[in-house]
Coordinates of C-alpha atoms and ligand atoms in Angstrom, one line a residue:
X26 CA 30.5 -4.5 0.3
X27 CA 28.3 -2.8 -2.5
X28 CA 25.6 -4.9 -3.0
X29 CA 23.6 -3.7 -7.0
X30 CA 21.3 -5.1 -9.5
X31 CA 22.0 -4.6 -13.2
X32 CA 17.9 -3.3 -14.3
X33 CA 19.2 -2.8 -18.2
X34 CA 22.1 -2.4 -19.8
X35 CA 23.0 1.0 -18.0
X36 CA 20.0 1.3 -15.2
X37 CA 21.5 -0.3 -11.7
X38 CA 19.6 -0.9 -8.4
X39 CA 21.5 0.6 -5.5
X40 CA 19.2 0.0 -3.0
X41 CA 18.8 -2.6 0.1
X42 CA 16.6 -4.1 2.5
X43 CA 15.8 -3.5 6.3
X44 CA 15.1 -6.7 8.2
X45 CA 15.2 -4.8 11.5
X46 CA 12.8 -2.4 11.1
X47 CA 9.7 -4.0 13.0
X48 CA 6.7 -1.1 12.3
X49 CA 6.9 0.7 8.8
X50 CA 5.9 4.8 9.2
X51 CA 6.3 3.4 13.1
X52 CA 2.8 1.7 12.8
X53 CA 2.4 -0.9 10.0
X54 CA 4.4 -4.7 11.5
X55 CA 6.7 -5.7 8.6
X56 CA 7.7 -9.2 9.7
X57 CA 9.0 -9.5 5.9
X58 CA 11.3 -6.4 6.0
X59 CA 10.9 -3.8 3.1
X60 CA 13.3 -2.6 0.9
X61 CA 14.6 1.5 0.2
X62 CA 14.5 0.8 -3.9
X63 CA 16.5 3.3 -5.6
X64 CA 18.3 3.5 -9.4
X65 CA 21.1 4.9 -11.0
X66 CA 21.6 5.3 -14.6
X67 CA 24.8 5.6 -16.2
X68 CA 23.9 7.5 -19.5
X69 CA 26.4 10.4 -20.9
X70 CA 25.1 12.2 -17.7
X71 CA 24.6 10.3 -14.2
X72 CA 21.6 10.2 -12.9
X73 CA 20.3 8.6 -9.3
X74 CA 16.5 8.4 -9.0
X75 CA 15.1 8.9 -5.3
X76 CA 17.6 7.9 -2.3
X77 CA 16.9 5.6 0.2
X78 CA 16.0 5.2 4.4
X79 CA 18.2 6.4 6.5
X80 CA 19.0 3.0 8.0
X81 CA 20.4 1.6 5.0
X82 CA 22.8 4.7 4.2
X83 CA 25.8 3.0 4.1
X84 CA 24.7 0.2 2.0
X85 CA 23.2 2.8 -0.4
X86 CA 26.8 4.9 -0.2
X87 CA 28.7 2.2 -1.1
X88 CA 26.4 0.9 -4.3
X89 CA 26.4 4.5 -5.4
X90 CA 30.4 4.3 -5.4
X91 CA 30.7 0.6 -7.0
X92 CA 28.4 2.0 -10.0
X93 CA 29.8 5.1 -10.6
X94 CA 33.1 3.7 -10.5
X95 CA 35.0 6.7 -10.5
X96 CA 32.7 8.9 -13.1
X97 CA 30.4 11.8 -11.1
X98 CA 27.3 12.0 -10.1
X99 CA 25.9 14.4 -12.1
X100 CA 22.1 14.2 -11.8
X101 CA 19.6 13.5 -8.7
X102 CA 15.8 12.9 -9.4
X103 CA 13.6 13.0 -6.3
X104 CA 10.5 11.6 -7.2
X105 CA 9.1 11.6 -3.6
X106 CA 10.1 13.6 -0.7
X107 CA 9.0 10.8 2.0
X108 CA 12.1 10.5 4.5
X109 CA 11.4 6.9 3.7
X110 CA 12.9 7.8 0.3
X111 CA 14.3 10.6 0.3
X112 CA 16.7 10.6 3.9
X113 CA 20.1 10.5 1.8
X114 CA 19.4 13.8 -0.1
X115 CA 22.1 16.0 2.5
X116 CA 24.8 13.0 2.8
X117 CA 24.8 12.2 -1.1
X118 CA 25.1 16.3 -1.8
X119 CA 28.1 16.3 0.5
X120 CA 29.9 12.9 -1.0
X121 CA 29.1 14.3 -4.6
X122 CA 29.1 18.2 -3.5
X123 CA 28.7 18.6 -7.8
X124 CA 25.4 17.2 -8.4
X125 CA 22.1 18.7 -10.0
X126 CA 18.8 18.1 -7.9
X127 CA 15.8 17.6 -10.0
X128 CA 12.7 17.8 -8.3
X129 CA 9.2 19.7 -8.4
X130 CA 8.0 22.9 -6.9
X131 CA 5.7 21.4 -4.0
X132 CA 8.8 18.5 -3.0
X133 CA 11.5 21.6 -3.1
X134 CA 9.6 23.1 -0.5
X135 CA 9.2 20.1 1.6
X136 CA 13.1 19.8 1.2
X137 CA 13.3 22.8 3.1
X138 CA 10.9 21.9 5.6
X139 CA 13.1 18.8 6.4
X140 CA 16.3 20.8 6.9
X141 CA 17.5 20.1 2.8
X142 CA 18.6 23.9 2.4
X143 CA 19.7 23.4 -1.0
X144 CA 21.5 26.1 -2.9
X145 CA 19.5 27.2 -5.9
X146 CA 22.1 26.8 -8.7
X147 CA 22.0 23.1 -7.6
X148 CA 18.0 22.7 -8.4
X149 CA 16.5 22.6 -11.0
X150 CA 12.7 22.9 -11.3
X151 CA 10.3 20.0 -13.6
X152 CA 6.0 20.3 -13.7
X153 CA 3.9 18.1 -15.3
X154 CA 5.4 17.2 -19.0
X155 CA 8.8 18.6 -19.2
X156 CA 11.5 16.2 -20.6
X157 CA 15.4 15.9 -19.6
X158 CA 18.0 14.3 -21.8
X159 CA 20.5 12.9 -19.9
X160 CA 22.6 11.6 -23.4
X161 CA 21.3 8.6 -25.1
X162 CA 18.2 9.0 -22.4
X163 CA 15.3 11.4 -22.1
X164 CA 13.2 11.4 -19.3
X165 CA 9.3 12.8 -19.0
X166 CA 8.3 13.7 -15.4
X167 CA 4.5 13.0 -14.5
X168 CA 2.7 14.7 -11.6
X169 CA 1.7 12.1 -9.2
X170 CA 0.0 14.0 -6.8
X171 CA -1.5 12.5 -3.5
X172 CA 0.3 8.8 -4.3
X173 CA 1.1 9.2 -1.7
X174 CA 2.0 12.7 -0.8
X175 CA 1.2 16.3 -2.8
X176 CA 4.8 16.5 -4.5
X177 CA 5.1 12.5 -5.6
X178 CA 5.9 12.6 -9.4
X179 CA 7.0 9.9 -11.8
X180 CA 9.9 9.7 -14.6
X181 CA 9.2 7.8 -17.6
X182 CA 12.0 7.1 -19.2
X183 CA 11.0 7.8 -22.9
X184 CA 14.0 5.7 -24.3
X185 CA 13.4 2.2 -23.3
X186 CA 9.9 2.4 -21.4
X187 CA 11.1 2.3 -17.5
X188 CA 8.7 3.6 -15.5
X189 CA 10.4 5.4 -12.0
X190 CA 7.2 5.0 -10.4
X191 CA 8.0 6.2 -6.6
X192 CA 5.4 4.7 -3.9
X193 CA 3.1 3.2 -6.7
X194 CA 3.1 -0.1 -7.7
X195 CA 5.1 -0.8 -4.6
X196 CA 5.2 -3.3 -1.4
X197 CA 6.4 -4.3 1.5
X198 CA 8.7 -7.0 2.2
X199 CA 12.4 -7.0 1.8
X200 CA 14.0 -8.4 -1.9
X201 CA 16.8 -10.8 -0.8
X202 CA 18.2 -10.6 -3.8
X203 CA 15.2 -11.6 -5.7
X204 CA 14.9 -7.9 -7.8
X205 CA 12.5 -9.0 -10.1
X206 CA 8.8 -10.0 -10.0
X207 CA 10.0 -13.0 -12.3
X208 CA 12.1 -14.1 -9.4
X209 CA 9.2 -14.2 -7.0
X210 CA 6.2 -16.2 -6.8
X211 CA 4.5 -12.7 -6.4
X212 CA 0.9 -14.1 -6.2
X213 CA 1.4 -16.5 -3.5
X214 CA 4.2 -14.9 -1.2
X215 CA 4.5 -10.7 -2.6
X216 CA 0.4 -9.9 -3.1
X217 CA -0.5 -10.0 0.4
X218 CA 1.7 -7.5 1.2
X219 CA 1.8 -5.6 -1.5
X220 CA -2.0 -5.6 -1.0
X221 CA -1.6 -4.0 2.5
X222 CA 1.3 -2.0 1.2
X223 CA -0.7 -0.1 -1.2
X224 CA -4.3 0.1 1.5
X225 CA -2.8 1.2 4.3
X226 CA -0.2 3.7 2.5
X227 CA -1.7 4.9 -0.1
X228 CA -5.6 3.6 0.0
X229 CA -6.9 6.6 1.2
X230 CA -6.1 8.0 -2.3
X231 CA -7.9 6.2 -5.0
X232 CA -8.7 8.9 -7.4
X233 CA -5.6 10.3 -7.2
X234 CA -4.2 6.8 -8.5
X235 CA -6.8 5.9 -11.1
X236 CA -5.6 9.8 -12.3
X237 CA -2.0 8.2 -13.0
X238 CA -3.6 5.0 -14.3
X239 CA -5.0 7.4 -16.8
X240 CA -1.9 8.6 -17.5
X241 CA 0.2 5.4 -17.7
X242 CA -2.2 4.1 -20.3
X243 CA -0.9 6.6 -22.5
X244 CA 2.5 5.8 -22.2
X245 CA 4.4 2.8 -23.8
X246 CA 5.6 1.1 -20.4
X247 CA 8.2 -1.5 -20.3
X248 CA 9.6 -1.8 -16.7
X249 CA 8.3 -0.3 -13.2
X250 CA 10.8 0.5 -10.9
X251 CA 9.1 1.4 -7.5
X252 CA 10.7 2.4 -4.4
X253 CA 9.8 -0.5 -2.4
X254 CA 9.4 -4.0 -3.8
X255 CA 9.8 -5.7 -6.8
X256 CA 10.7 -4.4 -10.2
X257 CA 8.2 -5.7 -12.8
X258 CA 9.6 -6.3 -16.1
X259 CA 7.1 -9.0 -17.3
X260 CA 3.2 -9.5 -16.6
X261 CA 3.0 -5.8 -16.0
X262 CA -1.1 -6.4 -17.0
X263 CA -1.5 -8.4 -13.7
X264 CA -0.6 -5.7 -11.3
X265 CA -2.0 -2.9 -13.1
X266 CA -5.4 -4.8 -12.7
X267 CA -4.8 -4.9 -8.6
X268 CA -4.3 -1.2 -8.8
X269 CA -7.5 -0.2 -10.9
X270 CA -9.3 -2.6 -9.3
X271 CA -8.0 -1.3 -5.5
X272 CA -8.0 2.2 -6.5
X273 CA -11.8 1.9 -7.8
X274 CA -12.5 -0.1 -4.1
X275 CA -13.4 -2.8 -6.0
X276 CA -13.3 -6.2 -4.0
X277 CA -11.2 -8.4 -5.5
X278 CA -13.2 -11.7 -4.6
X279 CA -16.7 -12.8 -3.5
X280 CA -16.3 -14.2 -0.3
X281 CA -17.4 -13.0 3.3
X282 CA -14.7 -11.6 6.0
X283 CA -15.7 -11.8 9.3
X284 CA -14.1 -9.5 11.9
X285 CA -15.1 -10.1 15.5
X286 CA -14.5 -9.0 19.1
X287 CA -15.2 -11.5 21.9
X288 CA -14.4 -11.2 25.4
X289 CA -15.3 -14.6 26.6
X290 CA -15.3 -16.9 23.8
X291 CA -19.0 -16.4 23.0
X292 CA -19.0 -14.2 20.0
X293 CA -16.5 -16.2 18.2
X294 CA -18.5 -19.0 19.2
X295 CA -21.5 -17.3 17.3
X296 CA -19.4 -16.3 14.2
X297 CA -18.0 -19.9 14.0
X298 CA -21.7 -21.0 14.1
X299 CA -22.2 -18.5 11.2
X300 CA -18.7 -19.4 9.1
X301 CA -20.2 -23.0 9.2
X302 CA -23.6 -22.3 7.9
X303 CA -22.3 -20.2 5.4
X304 CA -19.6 -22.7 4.1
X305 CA -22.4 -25.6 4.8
X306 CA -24.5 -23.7 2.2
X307 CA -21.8 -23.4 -0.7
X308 CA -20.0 -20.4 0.3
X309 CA -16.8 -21.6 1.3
X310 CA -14.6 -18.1 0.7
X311 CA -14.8 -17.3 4.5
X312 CA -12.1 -15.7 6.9
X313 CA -12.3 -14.4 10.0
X314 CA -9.9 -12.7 11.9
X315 CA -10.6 -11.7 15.9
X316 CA -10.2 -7.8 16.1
X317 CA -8.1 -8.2 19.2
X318 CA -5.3 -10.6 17.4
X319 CA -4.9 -9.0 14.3
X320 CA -3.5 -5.8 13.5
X321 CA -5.6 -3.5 11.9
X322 CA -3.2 -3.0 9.2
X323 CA -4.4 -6.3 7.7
X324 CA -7.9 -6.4 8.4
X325 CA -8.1 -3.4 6.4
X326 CA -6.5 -5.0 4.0
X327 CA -8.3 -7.9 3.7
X328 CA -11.1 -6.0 3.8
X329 CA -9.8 -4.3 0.0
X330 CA -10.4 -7.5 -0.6
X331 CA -13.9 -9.3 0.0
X332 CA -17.1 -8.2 -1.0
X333 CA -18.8 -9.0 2.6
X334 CA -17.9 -8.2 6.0
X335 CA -19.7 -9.3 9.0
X336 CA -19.3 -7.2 12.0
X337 CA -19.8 -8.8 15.1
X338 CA -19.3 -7.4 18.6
X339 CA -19.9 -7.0 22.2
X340 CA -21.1 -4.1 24.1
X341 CA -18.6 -2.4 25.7
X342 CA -18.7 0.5 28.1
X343 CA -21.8 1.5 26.3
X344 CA -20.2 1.4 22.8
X345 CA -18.6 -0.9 20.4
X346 CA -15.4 -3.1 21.6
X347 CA -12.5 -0.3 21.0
X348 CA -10.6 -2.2 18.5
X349 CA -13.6 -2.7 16.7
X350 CA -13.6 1.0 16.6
X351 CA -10.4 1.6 15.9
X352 CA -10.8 -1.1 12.5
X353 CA -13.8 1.2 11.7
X354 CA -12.1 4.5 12.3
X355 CA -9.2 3.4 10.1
X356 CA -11.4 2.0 7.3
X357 CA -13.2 5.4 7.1
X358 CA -10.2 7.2 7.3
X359 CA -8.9 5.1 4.0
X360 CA -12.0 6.0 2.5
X361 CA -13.0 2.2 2.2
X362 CA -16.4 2.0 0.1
X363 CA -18.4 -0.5 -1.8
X364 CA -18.8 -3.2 0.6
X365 CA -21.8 -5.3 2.0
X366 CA -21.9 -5.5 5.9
X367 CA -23.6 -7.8 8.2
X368 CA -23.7 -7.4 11.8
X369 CA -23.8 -8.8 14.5
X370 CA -23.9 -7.7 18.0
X371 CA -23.5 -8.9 21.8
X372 CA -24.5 -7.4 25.0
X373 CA -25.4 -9.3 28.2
X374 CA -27.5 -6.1 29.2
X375 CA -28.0 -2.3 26.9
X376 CA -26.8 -4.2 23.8
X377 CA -25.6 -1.3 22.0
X378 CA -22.9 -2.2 19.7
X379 CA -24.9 -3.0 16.4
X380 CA -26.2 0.2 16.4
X381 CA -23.7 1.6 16.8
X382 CA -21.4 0.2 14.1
X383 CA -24.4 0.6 11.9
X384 CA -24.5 4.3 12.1
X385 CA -21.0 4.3 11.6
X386 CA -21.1 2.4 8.5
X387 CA -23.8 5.0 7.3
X388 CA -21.6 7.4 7.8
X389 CA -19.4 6.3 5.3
X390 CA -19.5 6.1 1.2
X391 CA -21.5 3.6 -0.8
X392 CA -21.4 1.1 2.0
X393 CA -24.8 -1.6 2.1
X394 CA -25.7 -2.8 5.4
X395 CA -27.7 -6.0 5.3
X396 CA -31.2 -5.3 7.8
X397 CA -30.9 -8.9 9.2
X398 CA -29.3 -8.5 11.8
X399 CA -28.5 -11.1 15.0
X400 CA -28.5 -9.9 18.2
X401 CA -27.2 -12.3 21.1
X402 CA -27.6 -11.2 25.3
X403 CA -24.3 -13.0 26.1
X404 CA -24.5 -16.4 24.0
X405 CA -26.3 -17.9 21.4
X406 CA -29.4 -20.4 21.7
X407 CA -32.0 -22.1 19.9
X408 CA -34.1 -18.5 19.3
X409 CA -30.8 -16.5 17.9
X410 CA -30.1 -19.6 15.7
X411 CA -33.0 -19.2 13.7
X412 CA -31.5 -15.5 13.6
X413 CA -28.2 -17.1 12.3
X414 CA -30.3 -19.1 9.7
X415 CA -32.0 -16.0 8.8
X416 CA -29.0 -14.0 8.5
X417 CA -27.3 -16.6 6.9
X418 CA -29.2 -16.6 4.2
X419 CA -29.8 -12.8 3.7
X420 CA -25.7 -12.5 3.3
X421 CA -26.1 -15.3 0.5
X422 CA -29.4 -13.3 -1.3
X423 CA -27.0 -10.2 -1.6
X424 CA -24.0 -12.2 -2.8
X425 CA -26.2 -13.0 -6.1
X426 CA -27.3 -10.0 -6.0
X427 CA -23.9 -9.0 -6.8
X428 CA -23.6 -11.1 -9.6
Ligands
FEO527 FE1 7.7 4.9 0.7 FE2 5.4 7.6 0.7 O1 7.0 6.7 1.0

């Protein structure tokens, strides 16, 4: 059974949702699902914008079929060539053996690459500015580059101010029905995922996003259709704010993070010793999250997040507690800046791992590591208390700093 959303009057979602899909890109946990958004627009021409995951083909097929009702499909827009996105490209050629593919130099060529061998008389070519009536509708493509791959590009629809904004301004989490960001609570059960949508996906990129922030602001823009998520059609201020400010690697709040690796119980005693004095002391936006339970998908998230992160872990094999590594890694790798680090390190002999960490967090851009440092040889006592006190209050000093 098809199952659509009416966007406006002519603009339909014929998308769906995957529940059973457990990793996203096969390493990202998506315990909410995620839905393939795509849009069809039933204007003197037909036109589908993007296509949708594999796994949801059928679905898709028979939404495409309910809203056409009959007419052809006369237009397809790829906006990005992800297979996430972009999967149904051969089947919906063959079901509608008639339609036009519209689509940009760089994304033509990745067509290929994925096995699209699209006859030339069915493409047709857009860069940066060109416009497209489709009858009552004419749509401006954008070059999107790098959100999140080199071909992405965005439609605007010049008509009525939709916005067919591919991975931008997108999430994870499946709809259930709920298309609209005015049927969601989106702050209290969408940002957090939207929030690790956006830095694990497409963090890495941040000038390349405030580059089509640039460009949205000079475009009247009504609705954003992205192709996972929500569709906003109200409030559009809010989340354009959580992509300037994610995109600049701007932390959203004041508040320290603490990220720890423990063996034996020892360092999490320490950094429960050190969430106490902080919150003791007034600062009471703490979380901390143990390196070894939490995927790193959401400690770099939450790390988009606060201002301060205290890194505390034990020696191992001479180095710092893998997973601690790995969270590092990735952070560098998503080009995370702009942050104030404590640390705090274990080692029952050769402690090593403070060192360690801190060269690595010199390593990377405009990051500020705090010189106070705590050093425990296997567990805290009375000495490395007065080291907690002292480093307590050097992470509150650089807090006003801040202000
Ligand atoms: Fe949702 Fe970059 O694909």
């Amino acid at each position: 059974m098809h199952n659509v959303r009416k966007v406006t009057e002519d603009l339909y979602w014929v998308g769906g949702d995957d529940h059973r899909l457990h990793l996203f890109e096969n390493i990202h946990p998506i315990p909410r699902g995620v839905s393939y958004n795509s849009y069809l627009l039933l204007d003197k021409k037909t036109v589908l914008f993007d296509t949708v995951d594999w796994s949801i083909g059928r679905q898709f097929i028979e939404n495409i079929q309910a809203v056409l009702d009959g007419r052809p499909l006369d237009y397809m827009v790829i906006n990005h060539m992800e297979p996430d996105h972009a999967a149904m490209i051969e089947e919906v050629m063959l079901r509608y053996p008639k339609v036009k593919v519209i689509s940009n130099e760089k994304a033509f060529y990745l067509m290929n690459q994925f096995g699209f061998h699209i006859d030339s008389s069915k493409t047709q070519e857009v860069k940066e500015g060109d416009k497209i009536s489709f009858g009552k509708h004419e749509i401006l493509f954008v070059a999107a580059p790098m959100v999140h791959w080199p071909e992405a590009m965005v439609s605007f629809d010049l008509t009525n101010g939709v916005l067919f904004s591919a991975d931008a301004f997108g999430s994870f989490g499946s709809l259930d029905g709920k298309l609209f960001n005015d049927e969601v609570k989106f702050d209290r059960e969408w940002l957090d995922d939207a929030r690790r949508y956006y830095t694990n996906i497409v963090g890495k990129y941040g000038p390349h996003v405030q580059s089509l922030l640039k460009k949205a602001a000079g475009i009247d823009i009504k609705i954003i259709c992205p192709l996972h998520g929500p569709v906003w059609r109200s409030d559009l201020g809010y989340f354009l704010e959580k992509y300037d400010k994610w995109s600049r690697y701007e932390p959203e709040e004041k508040g320290v993070m603490i990220v720890y690796a423990s063996m034996y119980g020892n360092t999490e005693n320490a950094v429960s010793v050190l969430a106490s004095k902080l919150v003791e002391k007034g600062m009471t936006n703490v979380v901390m999250y143990d390196v070894s339970k939490t995927h790193v998908s959401q400690l770099i998230s939450e790390t988009f997040k606060y201002s301060h992160v205290v890194l505390a872990s034990v020696t191992y094999n001479l180095g710092i507690y893998p997973l601690m590594h790995n969270y590092l890694m990735d952070m560098k790798a998503l080009n995370l800046q702009k942050r104030t680090f404590g640390i705090l390190e274990n080692g029952s002999w050769a402690c090593e791992s403070g060192k360690l960490m801190q060269e690595f967090l010199e390593g990377m851009r405009e990051m500020t590591v705090l010189n106070e440092r705590v050093t425990l040889a296997s567990s805290m006592n009375e000495s490395t208390d007065e080291e907690m006190n002292i480093f307590v209050n050097s992470i509150l000093e650089s807090m006003k700093e801040k202000n």
